Short mmCIF file of C-alpha atoms in Angstrom, two decimals:
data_model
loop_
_atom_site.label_atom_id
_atom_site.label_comp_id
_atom_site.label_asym_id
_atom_site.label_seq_id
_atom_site.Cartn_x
_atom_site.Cartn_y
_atom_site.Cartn_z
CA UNK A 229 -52.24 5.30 -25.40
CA UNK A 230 -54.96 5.84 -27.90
CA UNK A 231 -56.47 8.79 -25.21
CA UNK A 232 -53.38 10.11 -24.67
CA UNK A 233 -52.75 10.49 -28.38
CA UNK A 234 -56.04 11.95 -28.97
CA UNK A 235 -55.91 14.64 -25.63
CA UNK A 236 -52.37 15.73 -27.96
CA UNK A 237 -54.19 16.15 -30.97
CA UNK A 238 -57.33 17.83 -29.60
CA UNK A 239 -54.68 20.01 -28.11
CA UNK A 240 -52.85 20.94 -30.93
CA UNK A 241 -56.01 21.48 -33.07
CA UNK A 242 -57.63 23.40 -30.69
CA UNK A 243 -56.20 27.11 -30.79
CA UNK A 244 -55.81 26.81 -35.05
CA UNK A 245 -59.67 25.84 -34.99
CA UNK A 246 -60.77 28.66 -32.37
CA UNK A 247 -58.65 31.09 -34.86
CA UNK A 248 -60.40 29.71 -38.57
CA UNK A 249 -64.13 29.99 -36.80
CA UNK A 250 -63.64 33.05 -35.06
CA UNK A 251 -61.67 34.91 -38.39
CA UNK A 252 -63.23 32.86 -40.95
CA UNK A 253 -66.48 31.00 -40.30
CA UNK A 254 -67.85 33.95 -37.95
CA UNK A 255 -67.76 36.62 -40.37
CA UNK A 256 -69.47 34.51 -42.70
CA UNK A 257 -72.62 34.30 -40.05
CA UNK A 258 -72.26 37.53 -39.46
CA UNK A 259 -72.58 38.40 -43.24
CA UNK A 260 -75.60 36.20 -43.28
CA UNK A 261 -77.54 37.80 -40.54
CA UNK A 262 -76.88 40.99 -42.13
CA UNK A 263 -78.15 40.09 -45.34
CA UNK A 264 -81.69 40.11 -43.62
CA UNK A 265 -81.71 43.91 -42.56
CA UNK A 266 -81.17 46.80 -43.98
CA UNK A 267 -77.98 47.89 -42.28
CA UNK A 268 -75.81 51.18 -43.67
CA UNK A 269 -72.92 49.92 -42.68
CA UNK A 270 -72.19 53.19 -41.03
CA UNK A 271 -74.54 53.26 -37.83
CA UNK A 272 -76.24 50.60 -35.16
CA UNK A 273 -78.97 50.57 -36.58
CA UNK A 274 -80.33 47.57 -38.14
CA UNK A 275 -83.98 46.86 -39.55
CA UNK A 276 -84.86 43.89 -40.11
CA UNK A 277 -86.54 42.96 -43.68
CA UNK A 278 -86.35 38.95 -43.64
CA UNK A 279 -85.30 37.89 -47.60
CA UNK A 280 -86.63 41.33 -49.15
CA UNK A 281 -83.30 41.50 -49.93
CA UNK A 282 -83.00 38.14 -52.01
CA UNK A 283 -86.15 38.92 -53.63
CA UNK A 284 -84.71 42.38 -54.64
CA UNK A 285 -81.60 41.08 -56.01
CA UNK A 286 -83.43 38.50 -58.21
CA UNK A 287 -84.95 41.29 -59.91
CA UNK A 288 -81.96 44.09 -59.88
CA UNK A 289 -80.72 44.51 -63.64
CA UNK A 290 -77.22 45.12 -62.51
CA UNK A 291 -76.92 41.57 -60.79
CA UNK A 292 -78.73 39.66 -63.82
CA UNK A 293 -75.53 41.66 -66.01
CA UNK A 294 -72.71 40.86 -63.57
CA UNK A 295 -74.13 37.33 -63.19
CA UNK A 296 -73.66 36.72 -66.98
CA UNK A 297 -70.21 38.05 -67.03
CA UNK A 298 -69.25 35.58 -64.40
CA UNK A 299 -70.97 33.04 -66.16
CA UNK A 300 -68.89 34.12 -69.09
CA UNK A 301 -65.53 33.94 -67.02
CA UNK A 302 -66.91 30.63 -65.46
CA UNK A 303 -66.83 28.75 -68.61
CA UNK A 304 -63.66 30.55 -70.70
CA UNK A 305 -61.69 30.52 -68.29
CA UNK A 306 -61.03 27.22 -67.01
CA UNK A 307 -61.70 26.29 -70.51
CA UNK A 308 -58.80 28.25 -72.16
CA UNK A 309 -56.51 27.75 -69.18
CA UNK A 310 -56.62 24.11 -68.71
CA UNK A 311 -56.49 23.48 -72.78
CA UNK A 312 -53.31 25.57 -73.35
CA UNK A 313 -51.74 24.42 -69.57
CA UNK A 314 -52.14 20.63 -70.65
CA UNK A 315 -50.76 21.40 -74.33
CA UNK A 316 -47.50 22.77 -72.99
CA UNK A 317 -47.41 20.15 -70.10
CA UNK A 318 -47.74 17.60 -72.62
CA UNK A 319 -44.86 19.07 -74.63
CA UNK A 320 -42.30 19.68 -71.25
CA UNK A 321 -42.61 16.23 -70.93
CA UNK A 322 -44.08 13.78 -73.29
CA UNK A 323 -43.75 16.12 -76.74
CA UNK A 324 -40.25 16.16 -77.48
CA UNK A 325 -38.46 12.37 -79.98
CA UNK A 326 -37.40 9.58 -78.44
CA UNK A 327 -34.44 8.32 -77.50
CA UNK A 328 -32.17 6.52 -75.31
CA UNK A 329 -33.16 7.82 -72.54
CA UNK A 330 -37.03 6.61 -73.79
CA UNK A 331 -39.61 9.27 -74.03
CA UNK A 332 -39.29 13.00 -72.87
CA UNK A 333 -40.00 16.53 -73.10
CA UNK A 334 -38.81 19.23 -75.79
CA UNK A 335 -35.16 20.51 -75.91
CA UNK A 336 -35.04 23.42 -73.04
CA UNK A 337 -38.08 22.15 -71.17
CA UNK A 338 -36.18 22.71 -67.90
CA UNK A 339 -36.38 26.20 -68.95
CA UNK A 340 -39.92 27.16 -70.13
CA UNK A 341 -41.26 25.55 -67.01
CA UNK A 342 -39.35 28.29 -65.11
CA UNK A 343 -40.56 30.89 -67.80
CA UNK A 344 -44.18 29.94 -68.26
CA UNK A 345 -44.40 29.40 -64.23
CA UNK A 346 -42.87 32.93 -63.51
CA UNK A 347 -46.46 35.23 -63.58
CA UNK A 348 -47.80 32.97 -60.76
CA UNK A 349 -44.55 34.44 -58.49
CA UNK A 350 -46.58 38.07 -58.91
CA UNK A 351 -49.22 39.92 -56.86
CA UNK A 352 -52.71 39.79 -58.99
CA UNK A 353 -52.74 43.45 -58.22
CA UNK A 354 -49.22 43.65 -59.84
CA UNK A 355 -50.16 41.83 -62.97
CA UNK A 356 -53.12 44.10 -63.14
CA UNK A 357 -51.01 47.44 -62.76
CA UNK A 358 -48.47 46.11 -65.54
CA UNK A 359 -50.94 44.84 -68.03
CA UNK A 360 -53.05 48.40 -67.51
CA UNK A 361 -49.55 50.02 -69.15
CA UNK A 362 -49.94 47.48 -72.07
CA UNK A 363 -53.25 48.01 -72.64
CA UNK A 364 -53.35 51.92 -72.38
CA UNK A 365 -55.75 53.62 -75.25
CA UNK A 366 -52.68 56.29 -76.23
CA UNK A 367 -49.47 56.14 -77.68
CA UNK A 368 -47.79 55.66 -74.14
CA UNK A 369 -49.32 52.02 -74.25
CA UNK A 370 -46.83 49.15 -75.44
CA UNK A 371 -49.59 47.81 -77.61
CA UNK A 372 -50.78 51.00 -79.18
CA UNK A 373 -47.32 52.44 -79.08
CA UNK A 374 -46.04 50.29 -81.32
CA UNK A 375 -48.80 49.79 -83.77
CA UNK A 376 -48.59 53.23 -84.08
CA UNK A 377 -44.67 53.47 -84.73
CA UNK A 378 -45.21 50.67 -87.50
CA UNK A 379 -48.69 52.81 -88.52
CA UNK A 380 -50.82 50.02 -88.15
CA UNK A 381 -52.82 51.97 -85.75
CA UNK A 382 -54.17 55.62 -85.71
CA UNK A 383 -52.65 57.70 -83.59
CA UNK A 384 -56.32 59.48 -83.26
CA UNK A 385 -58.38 56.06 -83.02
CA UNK A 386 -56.02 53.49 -80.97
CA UNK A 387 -57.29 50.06 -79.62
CA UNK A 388 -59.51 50.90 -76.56
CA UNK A 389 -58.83 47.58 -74.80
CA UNK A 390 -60.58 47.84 -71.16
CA UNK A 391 -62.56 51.05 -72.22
CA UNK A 392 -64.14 49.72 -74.70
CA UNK A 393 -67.83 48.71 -74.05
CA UNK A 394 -68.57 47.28 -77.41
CA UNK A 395 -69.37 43.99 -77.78
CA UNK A 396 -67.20 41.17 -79.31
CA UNK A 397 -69.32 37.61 -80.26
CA UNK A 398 -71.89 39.16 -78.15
CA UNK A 399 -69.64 39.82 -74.83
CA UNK A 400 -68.34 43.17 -74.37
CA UNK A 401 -65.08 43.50 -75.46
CA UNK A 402 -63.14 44.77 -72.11
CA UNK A 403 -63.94 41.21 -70.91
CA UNK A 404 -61.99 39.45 -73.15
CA UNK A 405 -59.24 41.46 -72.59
CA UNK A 406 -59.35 40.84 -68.78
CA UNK A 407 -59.97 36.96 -69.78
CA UNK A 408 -56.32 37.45 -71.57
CA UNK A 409 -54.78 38.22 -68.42
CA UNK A 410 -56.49 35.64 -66.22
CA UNK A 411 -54.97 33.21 -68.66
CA UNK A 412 -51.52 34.79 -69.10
CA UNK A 413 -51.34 34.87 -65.21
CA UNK A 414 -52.32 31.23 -64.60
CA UNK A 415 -51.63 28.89 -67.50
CA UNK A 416 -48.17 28.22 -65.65
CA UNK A 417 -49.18 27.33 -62.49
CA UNK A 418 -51.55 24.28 -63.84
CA UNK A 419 -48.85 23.38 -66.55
CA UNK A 420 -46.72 22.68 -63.79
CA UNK A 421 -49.53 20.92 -62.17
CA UNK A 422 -50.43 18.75 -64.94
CA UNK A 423 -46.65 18.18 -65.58
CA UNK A 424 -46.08 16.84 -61.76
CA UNK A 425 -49.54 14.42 -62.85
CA UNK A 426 -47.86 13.50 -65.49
CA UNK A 427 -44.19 12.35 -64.29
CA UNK A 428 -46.03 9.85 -62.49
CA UNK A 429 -47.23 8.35 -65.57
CA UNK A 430 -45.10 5.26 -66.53
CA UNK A 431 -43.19 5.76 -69.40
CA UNK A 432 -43.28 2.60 -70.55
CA UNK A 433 -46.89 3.37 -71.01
CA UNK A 434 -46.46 6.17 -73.95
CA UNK A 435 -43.59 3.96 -75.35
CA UNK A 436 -45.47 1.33 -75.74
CA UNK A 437 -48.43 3.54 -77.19
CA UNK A 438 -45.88 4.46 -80.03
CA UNK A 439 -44.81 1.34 -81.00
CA UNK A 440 -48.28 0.40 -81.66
CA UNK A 441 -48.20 3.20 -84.26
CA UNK A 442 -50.42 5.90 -81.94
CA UNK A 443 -49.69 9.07 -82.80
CA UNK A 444 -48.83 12.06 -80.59
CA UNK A 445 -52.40 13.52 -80.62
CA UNK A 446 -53.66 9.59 -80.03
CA UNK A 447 -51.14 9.61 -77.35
CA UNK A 448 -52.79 12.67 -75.74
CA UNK A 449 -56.32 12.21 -75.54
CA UNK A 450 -56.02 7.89 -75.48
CA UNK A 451 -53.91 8.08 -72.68
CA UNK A 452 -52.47 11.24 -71.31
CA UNK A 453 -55.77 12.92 -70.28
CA UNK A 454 -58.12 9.85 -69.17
CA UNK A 455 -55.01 9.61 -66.40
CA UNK A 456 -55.06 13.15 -65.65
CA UNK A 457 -58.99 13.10 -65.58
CA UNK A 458 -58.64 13.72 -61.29
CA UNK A 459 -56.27 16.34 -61.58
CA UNK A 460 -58.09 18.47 -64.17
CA UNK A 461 -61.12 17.77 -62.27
CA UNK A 462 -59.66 19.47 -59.48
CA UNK A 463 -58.21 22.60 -61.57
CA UNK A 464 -61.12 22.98 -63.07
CA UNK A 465 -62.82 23.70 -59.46
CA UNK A 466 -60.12 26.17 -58.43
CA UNK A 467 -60.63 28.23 -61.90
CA UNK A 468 -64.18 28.04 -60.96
CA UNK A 469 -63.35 30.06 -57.86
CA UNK A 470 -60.90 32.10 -59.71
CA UNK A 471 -63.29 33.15 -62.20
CA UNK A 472 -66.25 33.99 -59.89
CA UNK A 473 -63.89 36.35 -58.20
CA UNK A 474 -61.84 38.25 -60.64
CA UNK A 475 -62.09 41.48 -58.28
CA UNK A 476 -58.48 42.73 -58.82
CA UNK A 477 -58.44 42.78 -62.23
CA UNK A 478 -62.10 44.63 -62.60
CA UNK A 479 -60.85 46.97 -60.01
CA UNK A 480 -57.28 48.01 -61.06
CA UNK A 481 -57.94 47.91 -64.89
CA UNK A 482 -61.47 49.19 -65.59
CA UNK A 483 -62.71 52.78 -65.17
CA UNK A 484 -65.13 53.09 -62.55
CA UNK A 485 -63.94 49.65 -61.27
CA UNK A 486 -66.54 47.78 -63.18
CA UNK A 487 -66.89 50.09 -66.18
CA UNK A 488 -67.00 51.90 -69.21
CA UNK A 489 -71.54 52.09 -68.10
CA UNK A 490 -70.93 48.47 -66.22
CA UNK A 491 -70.03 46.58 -68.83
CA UNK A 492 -66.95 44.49 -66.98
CA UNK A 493 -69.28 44.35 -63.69
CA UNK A 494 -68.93 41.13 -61.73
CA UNK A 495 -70.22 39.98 -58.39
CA UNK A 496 -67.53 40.63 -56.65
CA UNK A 497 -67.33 44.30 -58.26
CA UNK A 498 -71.48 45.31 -57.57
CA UNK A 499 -70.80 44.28 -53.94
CA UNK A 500 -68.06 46.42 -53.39
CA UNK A 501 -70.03 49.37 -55.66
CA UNK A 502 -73.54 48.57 -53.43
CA UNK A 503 -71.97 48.45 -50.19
CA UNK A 504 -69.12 51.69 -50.54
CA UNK A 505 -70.60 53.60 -52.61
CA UNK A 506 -74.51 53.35 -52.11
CA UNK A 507 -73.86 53.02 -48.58
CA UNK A 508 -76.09 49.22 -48.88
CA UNK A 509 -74.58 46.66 -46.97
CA UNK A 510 -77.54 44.75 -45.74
CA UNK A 511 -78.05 44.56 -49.45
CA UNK A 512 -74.76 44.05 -50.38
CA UNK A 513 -74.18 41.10 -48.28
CA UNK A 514 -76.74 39.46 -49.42
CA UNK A 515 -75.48 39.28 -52.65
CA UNK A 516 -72.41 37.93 -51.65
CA UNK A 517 -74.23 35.56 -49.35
CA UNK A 518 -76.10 34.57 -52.69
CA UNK A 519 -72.72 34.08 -54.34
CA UNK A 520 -71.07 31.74 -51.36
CA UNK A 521 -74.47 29.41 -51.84
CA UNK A 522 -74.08 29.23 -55.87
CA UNK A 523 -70.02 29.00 -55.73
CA UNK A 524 -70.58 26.19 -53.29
CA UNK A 525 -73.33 24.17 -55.34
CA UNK A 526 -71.26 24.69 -58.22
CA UNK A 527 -67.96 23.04 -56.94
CA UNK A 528 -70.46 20.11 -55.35
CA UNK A 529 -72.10 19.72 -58.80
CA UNK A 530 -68.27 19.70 -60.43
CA UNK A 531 -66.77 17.42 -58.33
CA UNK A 532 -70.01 15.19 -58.04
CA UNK A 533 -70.07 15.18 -61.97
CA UNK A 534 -66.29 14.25 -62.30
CA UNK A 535 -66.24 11.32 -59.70
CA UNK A 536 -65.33 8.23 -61.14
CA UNK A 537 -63.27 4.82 -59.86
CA UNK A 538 -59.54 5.82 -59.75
CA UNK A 539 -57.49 4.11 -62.18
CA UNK A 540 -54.21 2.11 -61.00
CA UNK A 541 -51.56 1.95 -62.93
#
């Protein structure tokens, strides 16, 4: 029976498998091997230059700048998202008085669950090409169109937003404008995640929290987020992806897709400006070859750093 069961399973696995290493893992090898020549991307030929290009791209000012911005997006981002996803959460479900019915969310929490979860429904590249109308630098921009109706704003010196390459608590100011969108565009997807994590909290639990005299914001950090410790764990990880990515918005919203003089440049952003436009892919991949190695270290040295004994309760 056992052999039987296994021949069905081997046999069912066996075509999705062939189709993840030949679509997925493959390329990945492939990007590898190219990251040790100098390939054009445009011909057969193919020198090869061993880790000249690694050593290159330790030194290459563009890569030391677009490595800081990630960094920057690395740490805000799941910082700012998780924060204000686990505030609402905690409102939708635990915030609102007690009752009857014991403890539960705010009045209408049915309904800002659907509201707040609504951006996740839309195409990145959608988001991008909607918030690039609110953030125009005239007077057809929402933002600037109506500061300037109210004449808060000068019609001749509006808010630059993503053009502006000046920097704001020593980060240029287009990236926290892009960081506003990230947020906006996510924040409802992990609310609803931490709200499912939190439904399968007992009640009884934050009832009897209260009636020991803990406040809400005791409630929270005492006994809410020790519970959800897993969960955020695990967000945190997937931000951590998110934000070493962030191609879509660079791309759609920025001029020069990584502009004004580089200043929203990413990883993601130099590789597609080394290998298109320079015409470097051996070079190029190994910079995204770089990134795989330090994106997968990083989740390792997340999850590693979060592990703990799972509480029961």
């Amino acid at each position: 029976m056992r052999h039987g069961v296994a021949r069905f399973v081997t046999g069912f696995l066996a075509l999705p498998v062939a189709l993840y290493l030949f679509y997925v893992v493959w390329p990945f090898v492939q990007a590898a091997g190219y990251s040790l020549t100098d390939w054009g991307g445009y011909s057969d030929t193919q020198k090869f230059v061993g880790l000249d290009n690694y050593v290159r791209l330790f030194k290459d000012e563009l890569v030391r700048t677009a490595f800081w911005h990630n960094v920057f997006f690395l740490v805000m981002l799941p910082l700012v998202t998780i924060a204000l996803a686990l505030f609402l959460a905690f409102l939708l479900n635990v915030g609102g008085r007690g009752g009857r019915a014991g403890i539960r969310g705010v009045f209408g929490s049915g309904l800002y669950k659907v509201i707040f979860f609504f951006p996740i429904t839309l195409s990145l590249v959608v988001i991008a090409v909607m918030w690039k109308a609110v953030y125009r630098s005239d007077d057809q921009g929402l933002i600037n169109g109506v500061l300037m109706k109210v004449g808060l704003v000068d019609r001749d010196n509006p808010i630059a937003f993503v053009v502006d390459p000046e920097p704001f608590l020593g980060v240029p100011a287009v990236l926290w404008w892009l960081l506003l969108i990230a947020v906006w565009s996510g924040t409802g997807f992990y609310m609803v995640l931490f709200s499912a994590a939190m439904q399968s909290i007992p009640r009884d639990i934050y009832e009897a929290a209260l009636l020991d005299g803990a406040s809400r914001v005791h409630t929270f950090f005492r006994v809410t987020l020790p519970l959800l410790r897993d969960t955020v764990s695990v967000a945190w990880v997937y931000l951590g992806f998110i934000a070493l990515d962030m191609f879509a918005l660079v791309y759609v919203m920025t001029p020069d897709q990584g502009g004004p003089n580089h200043t929203s440049e990413i990883f993601a952003s130099v590789i597609q400006f080394t290998a298109f436009r320079k015409g470097q892919f051996g070079y190029a991949c190994a910079i995204a070859v770089a990134l795989a190695i330090f994106t997968m270290l990083l989740a390792a040295a997340q999850l590693r750093i979060t592990r703990r004994e799972r509480i029961e309760f």
